mmCIF file of C-alpha atoms in Angstrom:
data_model
loop_
_atom_site.group_PDB
_atom_site.id
_atom_site.type_symbol
_atom_site.label_atom_id
_atom_site.label_comp_id
_atom_site.label_asym_id
_atom_site.label_seq_id
_atom_site.Cartn_x
_atom_site.Cartn_y
_atom_site.Cartn_z
ATOM 1 C CA MET A 1 95.303 86.749 99.837
ATOM 2 C CA SER A 2 94.404 85.691 96.262
ATOM 3 C CA TYR A 3 92.782 88.036 93.748
ATOM 4 C CA PRO A 4 90.590 87.330 90.791
ATOM 5 C CA ALA A 5 92.589 86.955 87.640
ATOM 6 C CA ILE A 6 92.852 90.134 85.637
ATOM 7 C CA PRO A 7 93.450 89.875 81.827
ATOM 8 C CA ARG A 8 96.839 91.258 80.735
ATOM 9 C CA HIS A 9 95.094 93.587 78.263
ATOM 10 C CA LYS A 10 93.673 95.431 81.326
ATOM 11 C CA ALA A 11 97.062 96.117 82.754
ATOM 12 C CA LEU A 12 97.747 99.562 84.018
ATOM 13 C CA HIS A 13 100.763 101.276 82.473
ATOM 14 C CA VAL A 14 102.103 103.512 85.282
ATOM 15 C CA ALA A 15 104.397 106.629 85.052
ATOM 16 C CA ILE A 16 105.729 107.502 88.484
ATOM 17 C CA VAL A 17 106.649 111.190 88.765
ATOM 18 C CA GLY A 18 108.577 111.934 91.915
ATOM 19 C CA ALA A 19 111.114 109.404 93.446
ATOM 20 C CA GLY A 20 111.224 110.726 96.979
ATOM 21 C CA PRO A 21 110.285 108.605 100.016
ATOM 22 C CA ALA A 22 106.567 108.308 98.968
ATOM 23 C CA GLY A 23 107.399 107.647 95.363
ATOM 24 C CA LYS A 24 109.898 104.983 96.214
ATOM 25 C CA GLU A 25 107.379 103.355 98.464
ATOM 26 C CA VAL A 26 104.604 103.434 95.804
ATOM 27 C CA ILE A 27 107.014 101.578 93.372
ATOM 28 C CA ARG A 28 107.882 99.078 96.091
ATOM 29 C CA GLN A 29 104.195 98.374 96.731
ATOM 30 C CA ILE A 30 103.453 98.155 92.909
ATOM 31 C CA ILE A 31 106.204 95.527 92.568
ATOM 32 C CA ALA A 32 105.134 93.569 95.578
ATOM 33 C CA ILE A 33 101.415 93.343 94.797
ATOM 34 C CA ARG A 34 100.131 90.753 92.447
ATOM 35 C CA ARG A 35 98.241 92.907 89.895
ATOM 36 C CA PRO A 36 99.133 93.571 86.255
ATOM 37 C CA PHE A 37 101.035 96.850 86.570
ATOM 38 C CA ALA A 38 103.538 97.885 83.948
ATOM 39 C CA LEU A 39 106.008 100.433 85.197
ATOM 40 C CA VAL A 40 106.741 102.559 82.129
ATOM 41 C CA ALA A 41 108.339 105.732 83.416
ATOM 42 C CA PRO A 42 110.123 106.331 86.718
ATOM 43 C CA TRP A 43 110.930 109.996 86.858
ATOM 44 C CA ASN A 44 112.680 112.450 89.099
ATOM 45 C CA SER A 45 113.431 116.111 88.773
ATOM 46 C CA ARG A 46 116.638 115.410 86.746
ATOM 47 C CA ARG A 47 116.187 112.351 84.715
ATOM 48 C CA MET A 48 113.733 109.583 83.738
ATOM 49 C CA ILE A 49 113.367 106.125 82.198
ATOM 50 C CA LEU A 50 110.768 105.728 79.517
ATOM 51 C CA THR A 51 109.930 102.300 78.053
ATOM 52 C CA SER A 52 107.792 103.694 75.246
ATOM 53 C CA GLY A 53 107.379 106.894 73.219
ATOM 54 C CA LEU A 54 111.052 107.583 72.547
ATOM 55 C CA GLU A 55 112.089 108.217 68.945
ATOM 56 C CA SER A 56 114.988 105.826 69.640
ATOM 57 C CA SER A 57 114.454 102.268 70.850
ATOM 58 C CA PRO A 58 112.602 102.058 74.085
ATOM 59 C CA GLN A 59 114.638 101.806 77.340
ATOM 60 C CA CYS A 60 114.445 98.408 79.112
ATOM 61 C CA PHE A 61 115.115 97.864 82.775
ATOM 62 C CA ASN A 62 114.399 95.468 85.613
ATOM 63 C CA PRO A 63 111.620 97.067 87.712
ATOM 64 C CA SER A 64 113.270 95.742 90.961
ATOM 65 C CA ARG A 65 116.430 97.599 89.964
ATOM 66 C CA TRP A 66 114.731 100.762 88.929
ATOM 67 C CA GLU A 67 116.753 103.034 91.177
ATOM 68 C CA ASP A 68 120.028 101.895 89.611
ATOM 69 C CA ALA A 69 118.572 102.178 86.142
ATOM 70 C CA LEU A 70 117.261 105.705 86.805
ATOM 71 C CA ALA A 71 120.603 106.902 88.241
ATOM 72 C CA ALA A 72 122.302 105.576 85.027
ATOM 73 C CA SER A 73 119.708 106.967 82.650
ATOM 74 C CA SER A 74 120.867 109.740 80.265
ATOM 75 C CA THR A 75 117.322 110.786 79.393
ATOM 76 C CA PRO A 76 116.511 114.164 80.893
ATOM 77 C CA ALA A 77 113.212 114.556 82.774
ATOM 78 C CA ASP A 78 110.565 115.784 80.380
ATOM 79 C CA LEU A 79 107.015 115.717 81.459
ATOM 80 C CA THR A 80 105.709 116.553 77.965
ATOM 81 C CA LEU A 81 107.454 113.410 76.665
ATOM 82 C CA ILE A 82 105.769 111.282 79.418
ATOM 83 C CA GLN A 83 102.364 112.929 78.496
ATOM 84 C CA ASN A 84 102.742 112.059 74.881
ATOM 85 C CA ALA A 85 103.860 108.518 75.575
ATOM 86 C CA LEU A 86 100.945 107.841 77.955
ATOM 87 C CA ALA A 87 98.504 109.412 75.423
ATOM 88 C CA GLN A 88 99.806 107.119 72.685
ATOM 89 C CA LEU A 89 99.344 104.097 74.955
ATOM 90 C CA VAL A 90 95.689 105.139 75.384
ATOM 91 C CA LYS A 91 95.291 105.582 71.550
ATOM 92 C CA ASP A 92 96.648 102.068 71.177
ATOM 93 C CA GLY A 93 93.873 100.748 73.370
ATOM 94 C CA LYS A 94 95.883 100.396 76.554
ATOM 95 C CA ARG A 95 95.293 101.891 79.933
ATOM 96 C CA ALA A 96 97.689 104.525 81.336
ATOM 97 C CA VAL A 97 97.997 106.456 84.634
ATOM 98 C CA LEU A 98 100.094 109.270 85.852
ATOM 99 C CA VAL A 99 101.091 108.961 89.556
ATOM 100 C CA ASP A 100 102.374 112.389 90.805
ATOM 101 C CA ASN A 101 104.137 112.021 94.069
ATOM 102 C CA THR A 102 105.440 115.599 94.076
ATOM 103 C CA ALA A 103 104.160 118.717 95.615
ATOM 104 C CA SER A 104 104.797 120.635 92.407
ATOM 105 C CA GLU A 105 102.214 123.219 91.348
ATOM 106 C CA GLU A 106 103.705 123.163 87.800
ATOM 107 C CA ILE A 107 103.083 119.378 87.440
ATOM 108 C CA ALA A 108 99.647 119.737 88.983
ATOM 109 C CA SER A 109 98.721 122.315 86.399
ATOM 110 C CA THR A 110 99.146 119.717 83.694
ATOM 111 C CA TYR A 111 96.585 117.326 85.016
ATOM 112 C CA PRO A 112 93.782 118.365 82.612
ATOM 113 C CA GLN A 113 95.900 117.639 79.593
ATOM 114 C CA PHE A 114 96.600 114.105 80.810
ATOM 115 C CA LEU A 115 92.898 113.554 81.744
ATOM 116 C CA ASN A 116 91.716 114.868 78.370
ATOM 117 C CA ALA A 117 93.971 112.456 76.711
ATOM 118 C CA GLY A 118 92.310 109.593 78.517
ATOM 119 C CA VAL A 119 95.119 109.169 81.034
ATOM 120 C CA HIS A 120 94.168 108.589 84.585
ATOM 121 C CA VAL A 121 95.714 110.735 87.352
ATOM 122 C CA VAL A 122 96.447 109.469 90.901
ATOM 123 C CA THR A 123 98.202 111.756 93.342
ATOM 124 C CA PRO A 124 98.767 112.921 96.884
ATOM 125 C CA ASN A 125 99.595 116.390 95.516
ATOM 126 C CA LYS A 126 97.129 118.850 97.079
ATOM 127 C CA LYS A 127 97.859 121.782 94.832
ATOM 128 C CA ALA A 128 95.497 121.122 91.924
ATOM 129 C CA PHE A 129 92.519 120.281 94.092
ATOM 130 C CA SER A 130 92.840 123.255 96.427
ATOM 131 C CA GLY A 131 93.826 126.130 94.070
ATOM 132 C CA GLU A 132 91.781 128.617 92.085
ATOM 133 C CA GLY A 133 88.195 127.666 91.393
ATOM 134 C CA ASP A 134 88.394 128.240 87.549
ATOM 135 C CA TYR A 135 91.246 125.670 87.330
ATOM 136 C CA TYR A 136 89.388 123.261 89.554
ATOM 137 C CA LEU A 137 86.428 123.272 87.123
ATOM 138 C CA ARG A 138 88.888 122.412 84.292
ATOM 139 C CA LEU A 139 90.331 119.673 86.374
ATOM 140 C CA ILE A 140 86.974 117.976 87.072
ATOM 141 C CA GLY A 141 85.988 118.386 83.396
ATOM 142 C CA SER A 142 82.849 120.453 83.977
ATOM 143 C CA GLY A 143 83.293 122.020 80.635
ATOM 144 C CA GLY A 144 82.767 118.748 78.858
ATOM 145 C CA ASP A 145 86.144 119.004 77.197
ATOM 146 C CA ASP A 146 86.695 115.294 76.121
ATOM 147 C CA ALA A 147 89.244 114.783 73.482
ATOM 148 C CA THR A 148 88.446 113.454 70.015
ATOM 149 C CA VAL A 149 90.677 110.938 68.409
ATOM 150 C CA GLY A 150 90.185 109.540 64.936
ATOM 151 C CA GLY A 151 86.664 111.191 64.704
ATOM 152 C CA GLY A 152 85.571 109.470 68.000
ATOM 153 C CA VAL A 153 85.237 110.725 71.559
ATOM 154 C CA LEU A 154 87.991 109.537 73.902
ATOM 155 C CA GLU A 155 86.729 108.681 77.389
ATOM 156 C CA ARG A 156 88.274 111.155 79.833
ATOM 157 C CA GLY A 157 90.689 109.784 82.422
ATOM 158 C CA ARG A 158 89.729 109.612 86.141
ATOM 159 C CA PHE A 159 91.458 111.544 88.808
ATOM 160 C CA LEU A 160 91.827 109.974 92.231
ATOM 161 C CA ASN A 161 93.242 111.784 95.208
ATOM 162 C CA GLU A 162 92.588 109.719 98.431
ATOM 163 C CA ALA A 163 96.099 110.573 99.738
ATOM 164 C CA THR A 164 95.582 114.328 99.523
ATOM 165 C CA VAL A 165 93.805 114.294 102.918
ATOM 166 C CA GLY A 166 94.993 112.071 105.682
ATOM 167 C CA ALA A 167 97.502 110.051 103.617
ATOM 168 C CA GLY A 168 96.252 106.460 103.642
ATOM 169 C CA LEU A 169 93.190 107.253 105.838
ATOM 170 C CA PRO A 170 89.874 106.644 104.061
ATOM 171 C CA ILE A 171 88.735 110.225 104.313
ATOM 172 C CA VAL A 172 88.186 111.340 100.746
ATOM 173 C CA SER A 173 86.519 107.999 99.857
ATOM 174 C CA THR A 174 84.306 108.153 103.039
ATOM 175 C CA LEU A 175 83.101 111.577 102.172
ATOM 176 C CA ARG A 176 82.502 110.581 98.517
ATOM 177 C CA ASP A 177 80.511 107.534 99.689
ATOM 178 C CA LEU A 178 78.414 109.620 102.078
ATOM 179 C CA VAL A 179 77.612 112.189 99.415
ATOM 180 C CA GLU A 180 76.994 109.735 96.583
ATOM 181 C CA THR A 181 74.654 107.624 98.671
ATOM 182 C CA GLY A 182 72.507 110.673 99.551
ATOM 183 C CA ASP A 183 73.609 111.515 103.046
ATOM 184 C CA LYS A 184 73.558 115.183 103.971
ATOM 185 C CA ILE A 185 76.737 116.534 105.480
ATOM 186 C CA ARG A 186 76.161 118.991 108.293
ATOM 187 C CA LYS A 187 79.732 119.504 109.544
ATOM 188 C CA ILE A 188 83.141 118.056 109.217
ATOM 189 C CA GLU A 189 85.734 118.876 111.899
ATOM 190 C CA GLY A 190 89.053 117.384 112.742
ATOM 191 C CA VAL A 191 92.719 117.514 113.376
ATOM 192 C CA PHE A 192 94.015 117.354 109.756
ATOM 193 C CA SER A 193 97.699 118.133 110.286
ATOM 194 C CA GLY A 194 100.017 115.576 111.757
ATOM 195 C CA THR A 195 102.474 118.238 112.593
ATOM 196 C CA MET A 196 99.838 120.332 114.431
ATOM 197 C CA SER A 197 98.624 117.191 116.091
ATOM 198 C CA TYR A 198 102.007 116.342 117.452
ATOM 199 C CA ILE A 199 102.633 119.862 118.608
ATOM 200 C CA PHE A 200 99.444 120.305 120.525
ATOM 201 C CA ASN A 201 99.271 116.729 121.906
ATOM 202 C CA ASN A 202 102.480 117.581 123.672
ATOM 203 C CA PHE A 203 102.003 121.285 124.350
ATOM 204 C CA SER A 204 98.460 121.256 125.742
ATOM 205 C CA THR A 205 97.340 118.316 127.859
ATOM 206 C CA GLY A 206 94.751 120.064 129.899
ATOM 207 C CA GLU A 207 97.018 120.581 132.838
ATOM 208 C CA SER A 208 98.706 123.754 133.930
ATOM 209 C CA GLY A 209 102.258 124.354 132.781
ATOM 210 C CA GLY A 210 104.412 122.274 130.569
ATOM 211 C CA MET A 211 106.983 122.543 127.847
ATOM 212 C CA SER A 212 107.299 125.884 125.937
ATOM 213 C CA PHE A 213 105.649 126.185 122.490
ATOM 214 C CA SER A 214 108.998 126.903 120.846
ATOM 215 C CA GLY A 215 110.473 123.813 122.672
ATOM 216 C CA VAL A 216 107.618 121.538 121.377
ATOM 217 C CA VAL A 217 108.088 122.946 117.851
ATOM 218 C CA ALA A 218 111.821 122.234 118.053
ATOM 219 C CA GLN A 219 111.186 118.735 119.333
ATOM 220 C CA ALA A 220 108.709 118.113 116.390
ATOM 221 C CA LYS A 221 111.333 119.385 113.951
ATOM 222 C CA GLN A 222 113.995 117.242 115.418
ATOM 223 C CA ASN A 223 111.773 114.183 115.158
ATOM 224 C CA GLY A 224 110.887 114.848 111.526
ATOM 225 C CA TYR A 225 107.322 115.891 112.032
ATOM 226 C CA THR A 226 107.642 119.401 110.423
ATOM 227 C CA GLU A 227 108.674 120.738 107.110
ATOM 228 C CA PRO A 228 112.333 121.936 106.935
ATOM 229 C CA ASN A 229 110.940 125.345 107.602
ATOM 230 C CA PRO A 230 108.249 124.940 110.432
ATOM 231 C CA MET A 231 106.584 128.145 109.162
ATOM 232 C CA ASP A 232 105.184 126.054 106.399
ATOM 233 C CA ASP A 233 103.209 124.023 108.971
ATOM 234 C CA LEU A 234 102.430 126.773 111.473
ATOM 235 C CA ASN A 235 100.801 129.118 108.815
ATOM 236 C CA GLY A 236 97.858 126.764 108.573
ATOM 237 C CA ALA A 237 97.859 126.573 104.812
ATOM 238 C CA ASP A 238 98.234 122.760 104.657
ATOM 239 C CA VAL A 239 94.988 122.441 106.758
ATOM 240 C CA ALA A 240 93.240 125.086 104.549
ATOM 241 C CA ARG A 241 94.178 123.111 101.476
ATOM 242 C CA LYS A 242 92.691 119.904 102.871
ATOM 243 C CA LEU A 243 89.503 121.669 103.944
ATOM 244 C CA THR A 244 89.184 123.084 100.433
ATOM 245 C CA ILE A 245 89.532 119.582 98.895
ATOM 246 C CA LEU A 246 86.766 118.240 101.090
ATOM 247 C CA SER A 247 84.510 121.205 100.744
ATOM 248 C CA ARG A 248 84.532 120.985 96.946
ATOM 249 C CA MET A 249 83.371 117.469 96.967
ATOM 250 C CA MET A 250 80.104 118.233 98.650
ATOM 251 C CA ASN A 251 77.877 120.432 96.488
ATOM 252 C CA PRO A 252 78.014 123.357 94.100
ATOM 253 C CA SER A 253 77.342 125.905 96.807
ATOM 254 C CA MET A 254 80.366 124.775 98.777
ATOM 255 C CA LEU A 255 82.460 125.003 95.608
ATOM 256 C CA ALA A 256 81.315 128.585 94.985
ATOM 257 C CA LEU A 257 82.088 129.425 98.725
ATOM 258 C CA LEU A 258 85.856 129.037 98.049
ATOM 259 C CA PRO A 259 86.557 130.853 94.680
ATOM 260 C CA HIS A 260 90.196 131.139 95.442
ATOM 261 C CA GLY A 261 90.631 127.741 96.980
ATOM 262 C CA TYR A 262 92.628 127.506 100.173
ATOM 263 C CA LYS A 263 93.235 131.288 100.107
ATOM 264 C CA SER A 264 89.397 131.707 100.634
ATOM 265 C CA VAL A 265 89.486 129.636 103.894
ATOM 266 C CA GLU A 266 89.428 131.641 107.087
ATOM 267 C CA THR A 267 92.881 130.564 108.414
ATOM 268 C CA GLN A 268 94.591 131.472 111.625
ATOM 269 C CA SER A 269 98.389 131.499 111.335
ATOM 270 C CA LEU A 270 100.401 130.544 114.407
ATOM 271 C CA ILE A 271 103.372 132.430 113.122
ATOM 272 C CA PRO A 272 103.866 135.643 115.241
ATOM 273 C CA PRO A 273 103.326 138.693 113.062
ATOM 274 C CA GLU A 274 106.776 139.913 113.856
ATOM 275 C CA LEU A 275 108.235 136.786 112.273
ATOM 276 C CA GLU A 276 106.194 136.646 109.127
ATOM 277 C CA SER A 277 108.946 138.189 106.998
ATOM 278 C CA VAL A 278 111.553 135.667 108.208
ATOM 279 C CA ASN A 279 112.899 133.670 105.208
ATOM 280 C CA ASP A 280 114.559 130.619 106.694
ATOM 281 C CA GLY A 281 113.626 128.047 109.194
ATOM 282 C CA ASP A 282 116.743 128.290 111.360
ATOM 283 C CA THR A 283 116.282 132.014 111.980
ATOM 284 C CA PHE A 284 112.590 131.414 112.753
ATOM 285 C CA MET A 285 113.462 128.753 115.305
ATOM 286 C CA GLN A 286 116.089 130.983 116.928
ATOM 287 C CA ARG A 287 113.575 133.851 117.287
ATOM 288 C CA LEU A 288 110.458 131.889 118.136
ATOM 289 C CA PRO A 289 111.102 131.590 121.923
ATOM 290 C CA ALA A 290 110.636 135.303 122.451
ATOM 291 C CA PHE A 291 106.975 134.787 121.585
ATOM 292 C CA ASP A 292 106.221 131.835 123.835
ATOM 293 C CA THR A 293 104.248 133.920 126.380
ATOM 294 C CA ASN A 294 101.185 134.566 124.408
ATOM 295 C CA ILE A 295 100.359 130.979 123.534
ATOM 296 C CA ALA A 296 101.325 129.772 126.933
ATOM 297 C CA LYS A 297 98.649 132.140 128.310
ATOM 298 C CA LEU A 298 96.109 130.535 126.001
ATOM 299 C CA ARG A 299 97.146 127.144 127.299
ATOM 300 C CA GLU A 300 96.677 128.199 130.909
ATOM 301 C CA GLU A 301 93.181 129.719 130.182
ATOM 302 C CA ALA A 302 92.151 126.400 128.521
ATOM 303 C CA ALA A 303 93.528 124.324 131.459
ATOM 304 C CA VAL A 304 91.485 126.452 133.935
ATOM 305 C CA GLU A 305 88.371 125.593 131.934
ATOM 306 C CA GLY A 306 89.192 121.968 131.806
ATOM 307 C CA CYS A 307 90.108 122.122 128.160
ATOM 308 C CA VAL A 308 92.951 121.475 125.724
ATOM 309 C CA LEU A 309 94.111 123.508 122.649
ATOM 310 C CA ARG A 310 93.856 121.868 119.286
ATOM 311 C CA TYR A 311 94.519 123.265 115.841
ATOM 312 C CA VAL A 312 91.418 122.027 113.844
ATOM 313 C CA GLY A 313 89.787 122.399 110.536
ATOM 314 C CA ILE A 314 85.968 122.929 110.479
ATOM 315 C CA ILE A 315 83.620 122.789 107.511
ATOM 316 C CA ASP A 316 80.189 123.981 108.807
ATOM 317 C CA VAL A 317 77.921 123.317 105.834
ATOM 318 C CA GLU A 318 74.762 124.642 107.458
ATOM 319 C CA ASN A 319 76.358 127.949 108.417
ATOM 320 C CA ARG A 320 78.442 128.010 105.146
ATOM 321 C CA THR A 321 81.826 128.615 106.951
ATOM 322 C CA VAL A 322 85.154 126.906 106.405
ATOM 323 C CA LYS A 323 87.962 127.733 108.921
ATOM 324 C CA ALA A 324 91.285 126.459 110.206
ATOM 325 C CA ARG A 325 92.177 127.750 113.649
ATOM 326 C CA LEU A 326 93.136 126.981 117.258
ATOM 327 C CA GLU A 327 90.209 125.943 119.374
ATOM 328 C CA LYS A 328 89.511 124.726 122.876
ATOM 329 C CA TYR A 329 88.025 121.327 123.523
ATOM 330 C CA PRO A 330 87.050 119.660 126.824
ATOM 331 C CA LYS A 331 89.523 117.154 128.200
ATOM 332 C CA THR A 332 86.894 114.494 127.647
ATOM 333 C CA HIS A 333 86.522 115.239 123.921
ATOM 334 C CA ALA A 334 87.959 112.705 121.423
ATOM 335 C CA PHE A 335 90.344 115.399 120.199
ATOM 336 C CA ALA A 336 91.850 115.374 123.694
ATOM 337 C CA THR A 337 91.635 111.677 124.704
ATOM 338 C CA SER A 338 92.013 109.746 121.380
ATOM 339 C CA LEU A 339 94.989 111.400 119.759
ATOM 340 C CA GLY A 340 98.604 110.283 120.094
ATOM 341 C CA GLY A 341 101.801 111.205 118.266
ATOM 342 C CA SER A 342 100.973 112.736 114.907
ATOM 343 C CA ASP A 343 97.564 111.132 114.352
ATOM 344 C CA ASN A 344 94.787 112.710 112.374
ATOM 345 C CA ILE A 345 91.171 112.457 113.514
ATOM 346 C CA ILE A 346 88.218 113.541 111.403
ATOM 347 C CA MET A 347 84.511 113.731 112.523
ATOM 348 C CA PHE A 348 81.669 113.564 109.952
ATOM 349 C CA HIS A 349 78.493 115.020 111.380
ATOM 350 C CA THR A 350 75.745 114.030 108.942
ATOM 351 C CA GLU A 351 71.953 113.372 108.787
ATOM 352 C CA ARG A 352 72.575 109.636 109.185
ATOM 353 C CA TYR A 353 75.489 109.929 111.645
ATOM 354 C CA SER A 354 73.764 111.970 114.284
ATOM 355 C CA PRO A 355 74.037 112.750 117.177
ATOM 356 C CA ARG A 356 77.219 110.453 117.234
ATOM 357 C CA PRO A 357 79.505 111.332 114.277
ATOM 358 C CA LEU A 358 81.374 109.056 112.001
ATOM 359 C CA ILE A 359 85.078 109.128 113.077
ATOM 360 C CA VAL A 360 88.130 108.233 111.092
ATOM 361 C CA GLN A 361 91.454 108.264 112.976
ATOM 362 C CA GLY A 362 95.016 107.120 112.495
ATOM 363 C CA ALA A 363 98.416 108.060 111.132
ATOM 364 C CA GLY A 364 97.928 110.887 108.649
ATOM 365 C CA ALA A 365 101.569 111.235 107.427
ATOM 366 C CA GLY A 366 104.562 109.132 106.444
ATOM 367 C CA ALA A 367 105.803 107.487 103.182
ATOM 368 C CA ALA A 368 104.214 104.022 103.922
ATOM 369 C CA VAL A 369 100.754 105.219 104.618
ATOM 370 C CA THR A 370 100.830 107.872 101.827
ATOM 371 C CA ALA A 371 101.856 105.232 99.326
ATOM 372 C CA MET A 372 99.019 103.102 100.544
ATOM 373 C CA GLY A 373 96.564 105.838 99.874
ATOM 374 C CA VAL A 374 97.993 106.024 96.303
ATOM 375 C CA MET A 375 97.834 102.283 95.910
ATOM 376 C CA SER A 376 94.259 102.143 97.040
ATOM 377 C CA ASP A 377 93.349 104.533 94.253
ATOM 378 C CA LEU A 378 95.333 102.534 91.665
ATOM 379 C CA LEU A 379 93.479 99.475 92.641
ATOM 380 C CA LYS A 380 90.210 101.252 92.092
ATOM 381 C CA LEU A 381 91.147 101.482 88.375
ATOM 382 C CA PHE A 382 91.007 97.675 87.842
#
């Protein structure tokens, strides 16, 4: 596919923070795509490469060999140095963007400094967008805190976070388009967690009996669908964060509804109370089978009613409730018939999309699709 020519002076100078699977895939896609990207700062938790902003001469490297160059770099990781270098690029009339591929709360807390310096921020990191309400207001710039440079007002950077919900699925952008074109959101509901999707697609099929809950969780862990400690998936916090992100995009009243971010979401944890104090995943998995009976009973009750169990997130705008919990759905419902593997599925019930909702479905996790969500945001900056 050919793209319109973009002048070199509109090149995006990109700092990549986080060189895990998603970060590596973002860099691979940046190198592969024919757009004027300039990779100025690959960064991991230990070291970095910085092509500008160093007191000594800038480091030069072949972008296609960035991993070797990063491994050989003697420059310690320093986020402040990256921030200063990107801010200087903006002062010099260039365009700069921070891509944060980490899940670090510490890094997320620095976004306002980057944005106020005119640096764009693109990230799949949910922490900044689902935390305390006061910080979120700083993040979106509601205080009008544009920076001044040389006596003039510097245009604030943009933040783009498509990959925070559904990885590469167009969920954030779909909601933004609905809201900005004047549609009224009545309810959003969906299976937001790939881990929970996999677990309940296999655990609850609408039929009596089946594999134990602990057995399905162990299978999900073995197949790489859970965090190293499955408690981090089963506590529902990941779904609560995604619900917070979407809720805050709608209107001020929904923003006020969650003053403490994801902690304000009504969240059902699937961790047995007796195991909440367990500190490591291995011990948790060893003890989980002792608690299979209760959730197996819920599965049997659902099957008798012709239903399946699904762990869902629900934003009910009309009733002003946001919750993440286990719910029953008929075997004929899309949450029962359409899901496979670790798919996400999100329904938008709106004034325009009624009575049949707008549905977005597909893989909601994985390095390739997460990187695609990041790349889609980067391309919006051209």
